[in-house]
mmCIF file with all atom_site columns, C-alpha atoms in Angstrom:
data_model
loop_
_atom_site.group_PDB
_atom_site.id
_atom_site.type_symbol
_atom_site.label_atom_id
_atom_site.label_alt_id
_atom_site.label_comp_id
_atom_site.label_asym_id
_atom_site.label_entity_id
_atom_site.label_seq_id
_atom_site.pdbx_PDB_ins_code
_atom_site.Cartn_x
_atom_site.Cartn_y
_atom_site.Cartn_z
_atom_site.occupancy
_atom_site.B_iso_or_equiv
_atom_site.pdbx_formal_charge
_atom_site.auth_seq_id
_atom_site.auth_comp_id
_atom_site.auth_asym_id
_atom_site.auth_atom_id
_atom_site.pdbx_PDB_model_num
ATOM 1   C CA . GLY A 1 1   ? 0.120   -0.114 0.001  1.00 0.00 ? 1   GLY A CA 1
ATOM 2   C CA . ASN A 1 2   ? 1.012   3.669  0.025  1.00 0.00 ? 2   ASN A CA 1
ATOM 3   C CA . SER A 1 3   ? 3.446   4.346  2.903  1.00 0.00 ? 3   SER A CA 1
ATOM 4   C CA . VAL A 1 4   ? 6.405   6.382  4.191  1.00 0.00 ? 4   VAL A CA 1
ATOM 5   C CA . THR A 1 5   ? 9.613   4.771  5.508  1.00 0.00 ? 5   THR A CA 1
ATOM 6   C CA . GLN A 1 6   ? 12.334  6.832  7.240  1.00 0.00 ? 6   GLN A CA 1
ATOM 7   C CA . MET A 1 7   ? 15.309  6.211  8.812  1.00 0.00 ? 7   MET A CA 1
ATOM 8   C CA . GLU A 1 8   ? 15.498  5.064  12.398 1.00 0.00 ? 8   GLU A CA 1
ATOM 9   C CA . GLY A 1 9   ? 16.941  7.082  14.861 1.00 0.00 ? 9   GLY A CA 1
ATOM 10  C CA . PRO A 1 10  ? 18.327  8.602  17.182 1.00 0.00 ? 10  PRO A CA 1
ATOM 11  C CA . VAL A 1 11  ? 20.727  10.669 15.419 1.00 0.00 ? 11  VAL A CA 1
ATOM 12  C CA . THR A 1 12  ? 23.179  12.412 17.044 1.00 0.00 ? 12  THR A CA 1
ATOM 13  C CA . LEU A 1 13  ? 25.571  15.554 15.574 1.00 0.00 ? 13  LEU A CA 1
ATOM 14  C CA . SER A 1 14  ? 27.465  18.031 17.110 1.00 0.00 ? 14  SER A CA 1
ATOM 15  C CA . GLU A 1 15  ? 26.444  21.786 16.037 1.00 0.00 ? 15  GLU A CA 1
ATOM 16  C CA . GLU A 1 16  ? 27.329  22.773 12.645 1.00 0.00 ? 16  GLU A CA 1
ATOM 17  C CA . ALA A 1 17  ? 27.499  19.308 11.436 1.00 0.00 ? 17  ALA A CA 1
ATOM 18  C CA . PHE A 1 18  ? 25.687  18.154 8.361  1.00 0.00 ? 18  PHE A CA 1
ATOM 19  C CA . LEU A 1 19  ? 22.326  16.357 8.692  1.00 0.00 ? 19  LEU A CA 1
ATOM 20  C CA . THR A 1 20  ? 20.462  13.859 6.343  1.00 0.00 ? 20  THR A CA 1
ATOM 21  C CA . ILE A 1 21  ? 17.434  11.979 7.382  1.00 0.00 ? 21  ILE A CA 1
ATOM 22  C CA . ASN A 1 22  ? 16.273  9.474  4.505  1.00 0.00 ? 22  ASN A CA 1
ATOM 23  C CA . CYS A 1 23  ? 12.594  9.210  3.673  1.00 0.00 ? 23  CYS A CA 1
ATOM 24  C CA . THR A 1 24  ? 11.422  6.713  0.980  1.00 0.00 ? 24  THR A CA 1
ATOM 25  C CA . TYR A 1 25  ? 7.658   6.648  -0.254 1.00 0.00 ? 25  TYR A CA 1
ATOM 26  C CA . THR A 1 26  ? 5.674   3.876  -1.915 1.00 0.00 ? 26  THR A CA 1
ATOM 27  C CA . ALA A 1 27  ? 3.062   5.290  -4.091 1.00 0.00 ? 27  ALA A CA 1
ATOM 28  C CA . THR A 1 28  ? 0.785   4.940  -7.105 1.00 0.00 ? 28  THR A CA 1
ATOM 29  C CA . GLY A 1 29  ? 0.926   8.263  -8.701 1.00 0.00 ? 29  GLY A CA 1
ATOM 30  C CA . TYR A 1 30  ? 2.793   11.330 -7.402 1.00 0.00 ? 30  TYR A CA 1
ATOM 31  C CA . PRO A 1 31  ? 1.514   12.615 -3.939 1.00 0.00 ? 31  PRO A CA 1
ATOM 32  C CA . SER A 1 32  ? 2.761   15.358 -2.353 1.00 0.00 ? 32  SER A CA 1
ATOM 33  C CA . LEU A 1 33  ? 5.519   14.968 0.681  1.00 0.00 ? 33  LEU A CA 1
ATOM 34  C CA . PHE A 1 34  ? 5.846   16.710 3.600  1.00 0.00 ? 34  PHE A CA 1
ATOM 35  C CA . TRP A 1 35  ? 8.442   17.042 6.472  1.00 0.00 ? 35  TRP A CA 1
ATOM 36  C CA . TYR A 1 36  ? 6.964   17.711 10.014 1.00 0.00 ? 36  TYR A CA 1
ATOM 37  C CA . VAL A 1 37  ? 8.881   18.635 12.980 1.00 0.00 ? 37  VAL A CA 1
ATOM 38  C CA . GLN A 1 38  ? 7.771   17.876 16.801 1.00 0.00 ? 38  GLN A CA 1
ATOM 39  C CA . TYR A 1 39  ? 9.565   19.928 19.498 1.00 0.00 ? 39  TYR A CA 1
ATOM 40  C CA . PRO A 1 40  ? 9.416   18.473 22.847 1.00 0.00 ? 40  PRO A CA 1
ATOM 41  C CA . GLY A 1 41  ? 5.879   18.768 24.604 1.00 0.00 ? 41  GLY A CA 1
ATOM 42  C CA . GLU A 1 42  ? 4.585   20.087 21.299 1.00 0.00 ? 42  GLU A CA 1
ATOM 43  C CA . GLY A 1 43  ? 2.529   18.970 18.565 1.00 0.00 ? 43  GLY A CA 1
ATOM 44  C CA . LEU A 1 44  ? 3.801   18.591 15.267 1.00 0.00 ? 44  LEU A CA 1
ATOM 45  C CA . GLN A 1 45  ? 4.261   21.374 12.617 1.00 0.00 ? 45  GLN A CA 1
ATOM 46  C CA . LEU A 1 46  ? 4.800   21.804 9.156  1.00 0.00 ? 46  LEU A CA 1
ATOM 47  C CA . LEU A 1 47  ? 8.560   22.145 8.328  1.00 0.00 ? 47  LEU A CA 1
ATOM 48  C CA . LEU A 1 48  ? 8.384   22.068 4.375  1.00 0.00 ? 48  LEU A CA 1
ATOM 49  C CA . LYS A 1 49  ? 6.682   20.538 1.458  1.00 0.00 ? 49  LYS A CA 1
ATOM 50  C CA . ALA A 1 50  ? 7.002   19.643 -2.133 1.00 0.00 ? 50  ALA A CA 1
ATOM 51  C CA . THR A 1 51  ? 3.989   18.529 -4.220 1.00 0.00 ? 51  THR A CA 1
ATOM 52  C CA . LYS A 1 52  ? 5.717   17.334 -7.617 1.00 0.00 ? 52  LYS A CA 1
ATOM 53  C CA . ALA A 1 53  ? 8.747   15.746 -8.957 1.00 0.00 ? 53  ALA A CA 1
ATOM 54  C CA . ASP A 1 54  ? 12.033  17.683 -8.603 1.00 0.00 ? 54  ASP A CA 1
ATOM 55  C CA . ASP A 1 55  ? 10.223  20.261 -6.467 1.00 0.00 ? 55  ASP A CA 1
ATOM 56  C CA . LYS A 1 56  ? 12.611  21.317 -3.526 1.00 0.00 ? 56  LYS A CA 1
ATOM 57  C CA . GLY A 1 57  ? 10.997  22.248 -0.499 1.00 0.00 ? 57  GLY A CA 1
ATOM 58  C CA . SER A 1 58  ? 12.578  24.483 2.071  1.00 0.00 ? 58  SER A CA 1
ATOM 59  C CA . ASN A 1 59  ? 12.592  26.378 5.306  1.00 0.00 ? 59  ASN A CA 1
ATOM 60  C CA . LYS A 1 60  ? 14.768  27.226 8.300  1.00 0.00 ? 60  LYS A CA 1
ATOM 61  C CA . GLY A 1 61  ? 17.672  25.819 6.675  1.00 0.00 ? 61  GLY A CA 1
ATOM 62  C CA . PHE A 1 62  ? 16.137  22.612 5.913  1.00 0.00 ? 62  PHE A CA 1
ATOM 63  C CA . GLU A 1 63  ? 15.744  21.677 2.493  1.00 0.00 ? 63  GLU A CA 1
ATOM 64  C CA . ALA A 1 64  ? 14.289  18.170 0.535  1.00 0.00 ? 64  ALA A CA 1
ATOM 65  C CA . THR A 1 65  ? 13.792  17.514 -2.954 1.00 0.00 ? 65  THR A CA 1
ATOM 66  C CA . TYR A 1 66  ? 11.153  15.209 -4.270 1.00 0.00 ? 66  TYR A CA 1
ATOM 67  C CA . ARG A 1 67  ? 13.143  12.619 -6.286 1.00 0.00 ? 67  ARG A CA 1
ATOM 68  C CA . LYS A 1 68  ? 10.559  10.446 -8.330 1.00 0.00 ? 68  LYS A CA 1
ATOM 69  C CA . GLU A 1 69  ? 13.160  8.059  -9.953 1.00 0.00 ? 69  GLU A CA 1
ATOM 70  C CA . THR A 1 70  ? 14.643  7.012  -6.348 1.00 0.00 ? 70  THR A CA 1
ATOM 71  C CA . THR A 1 71  ? 10.842  7.739  -4.422 1.00 0.00 ? 71  THR A CA 1
ATOM 72  C CA . SER A 1 72  ? 13.012  9.855  -1.872 1.00 0.00 ? 72  SER A CA 1
ATOM 73  C CA . PHE A 1 73  ? 12.464  13.055 -0.108 1.00 0.00 ? 73  PHE A CA 1
ATOM 74  C CA . HIS A 1 74  ? 15.473  13.235 1.924  1.00 0.00 ? 74  HIS A CA 1
ATOM 75  C CA . LEU A 1 75  ? 15.676  16.044 4.621  1.00 0.00 ? 75  LEU A CA 1
ATOM 76  C CA . GLU A 1 76  ? 18.940  17.869 4.771  1.00 0.00 ? 76  GLU A CA 1
ATOM 77  C CA . LYS A 1 77  ? 20.866  20.795 6.266  1.00 0.00 ? 77  LYS A CA 1
ATOM 78  C CA . GLY A 1 78  ? 23.915  21.912 6.052  1.00 0.00 ? 78  GLY A CA 1
ATOM 79  C CA . SER A 1 79  ? 24.868  23.047 9.648  1.00 0.00 ? 79  SER A CA 1
ATOM 80  C CA . VAL A 1 80  ? 22.703  21.924 12.483 1.00 0.00 ? 80  VAL A CA 1
ATOM 81  C CA . GLN A 1 81  ? 22.151  24.008 15.831 1.00 0.00 ? 81  GLN A CA 1
ATOM 82  C CA . VAL A 1 82  ? 21.098  22.602 19.009 1.00 0.00 ? 82  VAL A CA 1
ATOM 83  C CA . SER A 1 83  ? 17.709  24.372 18.455 1.00 0.00 ? 83  SER A CA 1
ATOM 84  C CA . ASP A 1 84  ? 17.218  21.895 15.840 1.00 0.00 ? 84  ASP A CA 1
ATOM 85  C CA . SER A 1 85  ? 16.817  18.919 18.414 1.00 0.00 ? 85  SER A CA 1
ATOM 86  C CA . ALA A 1 86  ? 13.605  17.685 17.866 1.00 0.00 ? 86  ALA A CA 1
ATOM 87  C CA . VAL A 1 87  ? 11.509  14.648 16.278 1.00 0.00 ? 87  VAL A CA 1
ATOM 88  C CA . TYR A 1 88  ? 11.122  14.860 12.266 1.00 0.00 ? 88  TYR A CA 1
ATOM 89  C CA . PHE A 1 89  ? 8.501   13.127 10.259 1.00 0.00 ? 89  PHE A CA 1
ATOM 90  C CA . CYS A 1 90  ? 8.031   12.346 6.818  1.00 0.00 ? 90  CYS A CA 1
ATOM 91  C CA . ALA A 1 91  ? 4.585   12.400 5.595  1.00 0.00 ? 91  ALA A CA 1
ATOM 92  C CA . ARG A 1 92  ? 2.485   12.030 2.764  1.00 0.00 ? 92  ARG A CA 1
ATOM 93  C CA . PHE A 1 93  ? -1.433  11.849 1.848  1.00 0.00 ? 93  PHE A CA 1
ATOM 94  C CA . SER A 1 94  ? -2.573  8.545  1.053  1.00 0.00 ? 94  SER A CA 1
ATOM 95  C CA . GLY A 1 95  ? -6.106  6.831  0.551  1.00 0.00 ? 95  GLY A CA 1
ATOM 96  C CA . GLY A 1 96  ? -7.463  9.060  -2.349 1.00 0.00 ? 96  GLY A CA 1
ATOM 97  C CA . TYR A 1 97  ? -5.847  12.020 -0.689 1.00 0.00 ? 97  TYR A CA 1
ATOM 98  C CA . ASN A 1 98  ? -7.832  11.507 2.130  1.00 0.00 ? 98  ASN A CA 1
ATOM 99  C CA . LYS A 1 99  ? -5.649  10.684 5.011  1.00 0.00 ? 99  LYS A CA 1
ATOM 100 C CA . LEU A 1 100 ? -2.340  11.934 6.063  1.00 0.00 ? 100 LEU A CA 1
ATOM 101 C CA . ILE A 1 101 ? 0.037   9.273  7.195  1.00 0.00 ? 101 ILE A CA 1
ATOM 102 C CA . PHE A 1 102 ? 3.375   9.586  8.706  1.00 0.00 ? 102 PHE A CA 1
ATOM 103 C CA . GLY A 1 103 ? 6.479   7.857  9.077  1.00 0.00 ? 103 GLY A CA 1
ATOM 104 C CA . ALA A 1 104 ? 7.848   6.380  12.172 1.00 0.00 ? 104 ALA A CA 1
ATOM 105 C CA . GLY A 1 105 ? 9.985   9.796  13.346 1.00 0.00 ? 105 GLY A CA 1
ATOM 106 C CA . THR A 1 106 ? 13.757  10.248 13.545 1.00 0.00 ? 106 THR A CA 1
ATOM 107 C CA . ARG A 1 107 ? 14.886  11.789 16.861 1.00 0.00 ? 107 ARG A CA 1
ATOM 108 C CA . LEU A 1 108 ? 17.536  14.298 16.452 1.00 0.00 ? 108 LEU A CA 1
ATOM 109 C CA . ALA A 1 109 ? 19.910  15.602 19.310 1.00 0.00 ? 109 ALA A CA 1
ATOM 110 C CA . VAL A 1 110 ? 22.208  18.110 18.344 1.00 0.00 ? 110 VAL A CA 1
ATOM 111 C CA . HIS A 1 111 ? 25.037  18.863 21.076 1.00 0.00 ? 111 HIS A CA 1
ATOM 112 C CA . PRO A 1 112 ? 27.301  21.699 21.400 1.00 0.00 ? 112 PRO A CA 1
ATOM 113 C CA . ASP B 2 1   ? -3.456  33.698 15.393 1.00 0.00 ? 1   ASP B CA 1
ATOM 114 C CA . ALA B 2 2   ? -5.634  30.397 14.346 1.00 0.00 ? 2   ALA B CA 1
ATOM 115 C CA . ARG B 2 3   ? -4.911  27.370 16.110 1.00 0.00 ? 3   ARG B CA 1
ATOM 116 C CA . VAL B 2 4   ? -6.006  23.794 17.085 1.00 0.00 ? 4   VAL B CA 1
ATOM 117 C CA . THR B 2 5   ? -7.112  23.875 20.686 1.00 0.00 ? 5   THR B CA 1
ATOM 118 C CA . GLN B 2 6   ? -7.325  20.384 22.478 1.00 0.00 ? 6   GLN B CA 1
ATOM 119 C CA . THR B 2 7   ? -8.272  19.917 26.076 1.00 0.00 ? 7   THR B CA 1
ATOM 120 C CA . PRO B 2 8   ? -7.595  18.670 28.398 1.00 0.00 ? 8   PRO B CA 1
ATOM 121 C CA . ARG B 2 9   ? -3.594  18.895 28.128 1.00 0.00 ? 9   ARG B CA 1
ATOM 122 C CA . HIS B 2 10  ? -3.316  15.896 30.610 1.00 0.00 ? 10  HIS B CA 1
ATOM 123 C CA . LYS B 2 11  ? -5.549  13.498 32.226 1.00 0.00 ? 11  LYS B CA 1
ATOM 124 C CA . VAL B 2 12  ? -4.954  10.793 34.828 1.00 0.00 ? 12  VAL B CA 1
ATOM 125 C CA . THR B 2 13  ? -7.793  8.422  35.042 1.00 0.00 ? 13  THR B CA 1
ATOM 126 C CA . GLU B 2 14  ? -8.248  4.968  36.741 1.00 0.00 ? 14  GLU B CA 1
ATOM 127 C CA . MET B 2 15  ? -8.796  1.745  34.599 1.00 0.00 ? 15  MET B CA 1
ATOM 128 C CA . GLY B 2 16  ? -12.434 1.599  33.768 1.00 0.00 ? 16  GLY B CA 1
ATOM 129 C CA . GLN B 2 17  ? -13.269 5.021  33.432 1.00 0.00 ? 17  GLN B CA 1
ATOM 130 C CA . GLU B 2 18  ? -14.700 6.896  30.767 1.00 0.00 ? 18  GLU B CA 1
ATOM 131 C CA . VAL B 2 19  ? -12.263 9.651  29.266 1.00 0.00 ? 19  VAL B CA 1
ATOM 132 C CA . THR B 2 20  ? -13.337 12.175 26.489 1.00 0.00 ? 20  THR B CA 1
ATOM 133 C CA . MET B 2 21  ? -10.919 14.334 24.696 1.00 0.00 ? 21  MET B CA 1
ATOM 134 C CA . ARG B 2 22  ? -11.911 17.399 22.878 1.00 0.00 ? 22  ARG B CA 1
ATOM 135 C CA . CYS B 2 23  ? -10.484 19.419 19.929 1.00 0.00 ? 23  CYS B CA 1
ATOM 136 C CA . GLN B 2 24  ? -11.631 22.643 18.277 1.00 0.00 ? 24  GLN B CA 1
ATOM 137 C CA . PRO B 2 25  ? -10.521 22.619 14.762 1.00 0.00 ? 25  PRO B CA 1
ATOM 138 C CA . ILE B 2 26  ? -9.520  25.880 12.863 1.00 0.00 ? 26  ILE B CA 1
ATOM 139 C CA . LEU B 2 27  ? -12.404 27.766 11.265 1.00 0.00 ? 27  LEU B CA 1
ATOM 140 C CA . GLY B 2 28  ? -13.031 27.025 7.852  1.00 0.00 ? 28  GLY B CA 1
ATOM 141 C CA . HIS B 2 29  ? -11.137 23.724 7.800  1.00 0.00 ? 29  HIS B CA 1
ATOM 142 C CA . ASN B 2 30  ? -13.074 20.777 6.524  1.00 0.00 ? 30  ASN B CA 1
ATOM 143 C CA . THR B 2 31  ? -10.959 17.823 7.597  1.00 0.00 ? 31  THR B CA 1
ATOM 144 C CA . VAL B 2 32  ? -10.014 16.835 11.212 1.00 0.00 ? 32  VAL B CA 1
ATOM 145 C CA . PHE B 2 33  ? -7.660  13.849 11.835 1.00 0.00 ? 33  PHE B CA 1
ATOM 146 C CA . TRP B 2 34  ? -6.979  11.845 15.570 1.00 0.00 ? 34  TRP B CA 1
ATOM 147 C CA . TYR B 2 35  ? -3.585  10.664 16.082 1.00 0.00 ? 35  TYR B CA 1
ATOM 148 C CA . ARG B 2 36  ? -2.359  8.743  18.991 1.00 0.00 ? 36  ARG B CA 1
ATOM 149 C CA . GLN B 2 37  ? 1.375   8.694  19.589 1.00 0.00 ? 37  GLN B CA 1
ATOM 150 C CA . THR B 2 38  ? 3.177   6.241  21.413 1.00 0.00 ? 38  THR B CA 1
ATOM 151 C CA . MET B 2 39  ? 7.016   5.272  21.997 1.00 0.00 ? 39  MET B CA 1
ATOM 152 C CA . MET B 2 40  ? 6.266   1.947  20.359 1.00 0.00 ? 40  MET B CA 1
ATOM 153 C CA . GLN B 2 41  ? 3.811   2.466  17.763 1.00 0.00 ? 41  GLN B CA 1
ATOM 154 C CA . GLY B 2 42  ? 5.008   5.748  16.758 1.00 0.00 ? 42  GLY B CA 1
ATOM 155 C CA . LEU B 2 43  ? 1.828   8.328  15.237 1.00 0.00 ? 43  LEU B CA 1
ATOM 156 C CA . GLU B 2 44  ? -1.258  6.097  14.409 1.00 0.00 ? 44  GLU B CA 1
ATOM 157 C CA . LEU B 2 45  ? -4.221  7.672  12.785 1.00 0.00 ? 45  LEU B CA 1
ATOM 158 C CA . LEU B 2 46  ? -7.028  6.686  14.447 1.00 0.00 ? 46  LEU B CA 1
ATOM 159 C CA . ALA B 2 47  ? -9.831  8.478  12.661 1.00 0.00 ? 47  ALA B CA 1
ATOM 160 C CA . TYR B 2 48  ? -10.703 11.562 10.215 1.00 0.00 ? 48  TYR B CA 1
ATOM 161 C CA . PHE B 2 49  ? -13.560 13.489 9.257  1.00 0.00 ? 49  PHE B CA 1
ATOM 162 C CA . ARG B 2 50  ? -14.440 15.358 6.281  1.00 0.00 ? 50  ARG B CA 1
ATOM 163 C CA . ASN B 2 51  ? -17.225 17.954 6.268  1.00 0.00 ? 51  ASN B CA 1
ATOM 164 C CA . ARG B 2 52  ? -17.799 16.345 9.771  1.00 0.00 ? 52  ARG B CA 1
ATOM 165 C CA . ALA B 2 53  ? -18.593 12.805 8.257  1.00 0.00 ? 53  ALA B CA 1
ATOM 166 C CA . PRO B 2 54  ? -16.352 10.009 9.775  1.00 0.00 ? 54  PRO B CA 1
ATOM 167 C CA . LEU B 2 55  ? -14.097 8.720  6.470  1.00 0.00 ? 55  LEU B CA 1
ATOM 168 C CA . ASP B 2 56  ? -12.375 6.160  8.357  1.00 0.00 ? 56  ASP B CA 1
ATOM 169 C CA . ASP B 2 57  ? -12.055 5.006  11.645 1.00 0.00 ? 57  ASP B CA 1
ATOM 170 C CA . SER B 2 58  ? -10.560 1.717  10.732 1.00 0.00 ? 58  SER B CA 1
ATOM 171 C CA . GLY B 2 59  ? -7.371  2.662  13.096 1.00 0.00 ? 59  GLY B CA 1
ATOM 172 C CA . MET B 2 60  ? -9.661  2.783  16.128 1.00 0.00 ? 60  MET B CA 1
ATOM 173 C CA . PRO B 2 61  ? -10.415 -0.244 18.749 1.00 0.00 ? 61  PRO B CA 1
ATOM 174 C CA . LYS B 2 62  ? -13.962 -0.309 17.918 1.00 0.00 ? 62  LYS B CA 1
ATOM 175 C CA . ASP B 2 63  ? -15.204 -1.626 20.982 1.00 0.00 ? 63  ASP B CA 1
ATOM 176 C CA . ARG B 2 64  ? -13.936 0.829  23.267 1.00 0.00 ? 64  ARG B CA 1
ATOM 177 C CA . PHE B 2 65  ? -13.149 4.120  20.971 1.00 0.00 ? 65  PHE B CA 1
ATOM 178 C CA . SER B 2 66  ? -15.720 6.482  19.485 1.00 0.00 ? 66  SER B CA 1
ATOM 179 C CA . ALA B 2 67  ? -14.982 9.664  17.682 1.00 0.00 ? 67  ALA B CA 1
ATOM 180 C CA . GLU B 2 68  ? -17.680 12.219 16.710 1.00 0.00 ? 68  GLU B CA 1
ATOM 181 C CA . MET B 2 69  ? -18.010 15.887 15.515 1.00 0.00 ? 69  MET B CA 1
ATOM 182 C CA . PRO B 2 70  ? -21.331 17.162 17.071 1.00 0.00 ? 70  PRO B CA 1
ATOM 183 C CA . ASP B 2 71  ? -20.935 20.220 15.079 1.00 0.00 ? 71  ASP B CA 1
ATOM 184 C CA . ALA B 2 72  ? -18.065 21.926 13.001 1.00 0.00 ? 72  ALA B CA 1
ATOM 185 C CA . THR B 2 73  ? -16.201 23.766 15.849 1.00 0.00 ? 73  THR B CA 1
ATOM 186 C CA . LEU B 2 74  ? -15.830 20.440 18.196 1.00 0.00 ? 74  LEU B CA 1
ATOM 187 C CA . ALA B 2 75  ? -14.543 16.999 17.608 1.00 0.00 ? 75  ALA B CA 1
ATOM 188 C CA . THR B 2 76  ? -14.577 14.371 20.597 1.00 0.00 ? 76  THR B CA 1
ATOM 189 C CA . LEU B 2 77  ? -12.694 11.245 20.929 1.00 0.00 ? 77  LEU B CA 1
ATOM 190 C CA . LYS B 2 78  ? -14.206 9.015  23.696 1.00 0.00 ? 78  LYS B CA 1
ATOM 191 C CA . ILE B 2 79  ? -12.751 5.995  25.179 1.00 0.00 ? 79  ILE B CA 1
ATOM 192 C CA . GLN B 2 80  ? -14.970 3.793  27.476 1.00 0.00 ? 80  GLN B CA 1
ATOM 193 C CA . PRO B 2 81  ? -13.744 1.611  29.366 1.00 0.00 ? 81  PRO B CA 1
ATOM 194 C CA . SER B 2 82  ? -10.280 3.166  29.563 1.00 0.00 ? 82  SER B CA 1
ATOM 195 C CA . GLU B 2 83  ? -7.128  0.600  29.898 1.00 0.00 ? 83  GLU B CA 1
ATOM 196 C CA . PRO B 2 84  ? -3.662  1.202  30.912 1.00 0.00 ? 84  PRO B CA 1
ATOM 197 C CA . ARG B 2 85  ? -2.602  0.318  27.140 1.00 0.00 ? 85  ARG B CA 1
ATOM 198 C CA . ASP B 2 86  ? -4.500  3.694  26.121 1.00 0.00 ? 86  ASP B CA 1
ATOM 199 C CA . SER B 2 87  ? -1.985  5.639  27.944 1.00 0.00 ? 87  SER B CA 1
ATOM 200 C CA . ALA B 2 88  ? -0.608  7.801  24.920 1.00 0.00 ? 88  ALA B CA 1
ATOM 201 C CA . VAL B 2 89  ? -0.620  11.437 23.906 1.00 0.00 ? 89  VAL B CA 1
ATOM 202 C CA . TYR B 2 90  ? -3.554  11.924 21.572 1.00 0.00 ? 90  TYR B CA 1
ATOM 203 C CA . PHE B 2 91  ? -3.359  14.646 18.787 1.00 0.00 ? 91  PHE B CA 1
ATOM 204 C CA . CYS B 2 92  ? -6.057  16.108 17.036 1.00 0.00 ? 92  CYS B CA 1
ATOM 205 C CA . ALA B 2 93  ? -4.973  18.062 13.375 1.00 0.00 ? 93  ALA B CA 1
ATOM 206 C CA . SER B 2 94  ? -7.429  20.093 11.205 1.00 0.00 ? 94  SER B CA 1
ATOM 207 C CA . GLY B 2 95  ? -6.668  21.089 7.285  1.00 0.00 ? 95  GLY B CA 1
ATOM 208 C CA . LEU B 2 96  ? -8.433  22.164 4.323  1.00 0.00 ? 96  LEU B CA 1
ATOM 209 C CA . VAL B 2 97  ? -7.891  19.385 2.219  1.00 0.00 ? 97  VAL B CA 1
ATOM 210 C CA . GLN B 2 98  ? -8.887  19.974 -1.568 1.00 0.00 ? 98  GLN B CA 1
ATOM 211 C CA . GLY B 2 99  ? -8.130  18.032 -4.609 1.00 0.00 ? 99  GLY B CA 1
ATOM 212 C CA . GLN B 2 100 ? -4.661  16.569 -4.539 1.00 0.00 ? 100 GLN B CA 1
ATOM 213 C CA . GLY B 2 101 ? -4.010  16.711 -0.734 1.00 0.00 ? 101 GLY B CA 1
ATOM 214 C CA . ASN B 2 102 ? -1.148  19.138 -0.641 1.00 0.00 ? 102 ASN B CA 1
ATOM 215 C CA . THR B 2 103 ? -2.678  21.048 2.356  1.00 0.00 ? 103 THR B CA 1
ATOM 216 C CA . GLU B 2 104 ? -1.041  21.373 5.472  1.00 0.00 ? 104 GLU B CA 1
ATOM 217 C CA . ALA B 2 105 ? -2.215  19.747 8.734  1.00 0.00 ? 105 ALA B CA 1
ATOM 218 C CA . PHE B 2 106 ? -2.229  22.044 11.931 1.00 0.00 ? 106 PHE B CA 1
ATOM 219 C CA . PHE B 2 107 ? -1.920  20.293 15.000 1.00 0.00 ? 107 PHE B CA 1
ATOM 220 C CA . GLY B 2 108 ? -3.117  20.807 18.634 1.00 0.00 ? 108 GLY B CA 1
ATOM 221 C CA . GLN B 2 109 ? -0.610  20.287 21.565 1.00 0.00 ? 109 GLN B CA 1
ATOM 222 C CA . GLY B 2 110 ? -2.258  16.922 22.379 1.00 0.00 ? 110 GLY B CA 1
ATOM 223 C CA . THR B 2 111 ? -3.758  15.530 25.268 1.00 0.00 ? 111 THR B CA 1
ATOM 224 C CA . ARG B 2 112 ? -1.285  13.312 27.639 1.00 0.00 ? 112 ARG B CA 1
ATOM 225 C CA . LEU B 2 113 ? -3.214  10.473 28.750 1.00 0.00 ? 113 LEU B CA 1
ATOM 226 C CA . THR B 2 114 ? -2.607  8.332  31.708 1.00 0.00 ? 114 THR B CA 1
ATOM 227 C CA . VAL B 2 115 ? -4.691  5.188  32.604 1.00 0.00 ? 115 VAL B CA 1
ATOM 228 C CA . VAL B 2 116 ? -3.738  3.814  35.954 1.00 0.00 ? 116 VAL B CA 1
#
């Protein structure tokens, strides 16, 4: 069925390191893809999105490119900060574009 | 500043008691989602509504869980009777979903439920 799979965490990095969190999807068609972020004690919030193949979503220094050929939407950031410590979720709509489904989440811890 | 509001933020209850969680979606949004988050299972979709009609509640244990939208400003998730395994954070989210489903979903801050 339609789903998203993301790399398991936790990911632990030093400040200013490069970040990649992998996400792949299975789908018929070309769904819109999303990255959400959850800071401690809060709900999820949209980080970025891409609605079609080759689109690049970006926000707060994070980027992700919708790659049809590899069915991927990997999240990257060139230089992470301690404040980026959070759980990151890849997501897509499924079921006739009706329900929003999430990957398992990847916890990122950035230390000074 | 439009936001999704969930009440209560925290709930501790004894096994067997009824629990009702409430959600006020953002005005104008046509879709409401209920999710449950646990360490073991991650984020699970329990049910969702479009224009107040339930579209899918296959993620919910039917014997004890029920979800309703009595009006456009209120969604409820009820557990009766509650069990310790229901302990989790329950999130409500709303969005204006049209066409190809490329819209953003806005999440509430969640209800942290502990059943003892």
